[in-house]
Amino acid sequence: MKKLLIVGCFIAFLIGCKSSTVVINNDNPSENLIPKPTKSDVILPSPKTTDKSNYAILKNIEFSLQYLASDELEGRNTGSEGIEKAAVFIENQFNQNNIKPYFETYRDSFNIEKIIGYNIVGFIEGNDPELKNEIVILGAHYDHIGTAEEIEGDVVANGANDDASGTVAVMEWAKYFAKTKSNKRTVLFTLYAAEEMGLKGSGHLAELLKAKNMDLYTMINFEMIGVPRADSELMAYITGFDLSNMPAKLNAYANEEIVGFLPQAKAYNLFQRSDNFPFYNAFKIPAHAISTFDFTNFDYYHHVDDEADKMDFNHMTSFINKMIPALEGMINAPTKEIKMNNE
């Protein structure tokens, strides 16, 4: 993510844990990259679950984030062995939960000079014969910077908040819609590489989908949602607040105020510094980023201490569950109710 020079130091927006156990399988080398959950690792929601406020389960969120932010993944730098492990983990989760690859495989590959990067793209087709032709994208970046300034012998920039947290949220919503099949519109679940190199992964995917003449309705990018805001603030905020009616519509769908306005977002031009921007730029549709990081509640941007033990899993679980009716309302609205404010 691009950095802004503020008061003599770099800050950026949206821009620790023990290693997971990997079971070695010499017959299928890719399987060696996937942590093997046991019954005690992951809890599945009851098939009878109807209360969306309790759909996502803390232990599942914790399990996924601890692996993605583990030292084993070496900071998930694009082109590294660590990001390959992260990609396989996400693909495995998608496959286990019947989330289909959007392309021939889950990977949307691209080149940055000699580096090969790949976005991970799964989808769930809409259940309405007409609305399924309209697309909603939910995204986050799963890459990070690899290493950072050494502190007490640690150089791994684990990227728990930035942006394993958003990645896990997108994975949880993918599982929800795969299980409930409640989406009238088709939903793409997109995890981007090379965000830290200047939004290269999301930029590639946006142009590719634009060339396919996709009827893209809305796009939301989730960035750094691992820590809570102050009790006096709304749970999250949205960038480009004044550009569309998305904030008001999401809150109406959720039947509570979840996302609001952050003054610094406009002052720091944050709308253009996260993976929503390439989709807005290509399609000129409501495409925003949502975050709970607000420059006051997390000190470890691009730092070796951006680790899983700094995340608030109760907050993450609550946010993911509270967003379900908001997302469902957007995905299932009978018409394109979310519009740019200049329309």
Coordinates of N, CA, C and O in Angstrom, one line a residue, residues 107-111 116-119 204:
R107 N -6.9 -19.2 -9.8 CA -5.8 -18.2 -10.0 C -6.0 -17.3 -11.2 O -6.2 -17.8 -12.3
D108 N -5.8 -16.0 -11.0 CA -5.8 -15.0 -12.0 C -4.3 -14.5 -12.0 O -4.0 -13.7 -11.1
S109 N -3.5 -15.0 -12.9 CA -2.1 -14.7 -12.8 C -1.7 -13.5 -13.6 O -2.3 -13.1 -14.6
F110 N -0.6 -12.8 -13.2 CA -0.1 -11.6 -13.9 C 1.3 -11.5 -13.6 O 1.9 -12.2 -12.7
N111 N 2.0 -10.7 -14.4 CA 3.5 -10.5 -14.2 C 3.8 -9.1 -13.8 O 3.2 -8.1 -14.3
I116 N 5.9 -13.4 -10.8 CA 4.5 -13.9 -11.2 C 3.6 -13.7 -9.9 O 3.9 -14.2 -8.9
G117 N 2.6 -13.0 -10.1 CA 1.6 -12.8 -9.0 C 0.3 -13.5 -9.4 O 0.1 -13.8 -10.6
Y118 N -0.6 -13.7 -8.4 CA -1.9 -14.3 -8.7 C -2.9 -13.9 -7.7 O -2.7 -14.0 -6.5
N119 N -4.0 -13.4 -8.2 CA -5.2 -13.2 -7.4 C -5.9 -14.5 -7.3 O -5.8 -15.4 -8.2
H204 N -5.0 -5.5 -12.2 CA -5.0 -6.5 -13.3 C -6.4 -7.1 -13.4 O -7.0 -7.2 -14.5

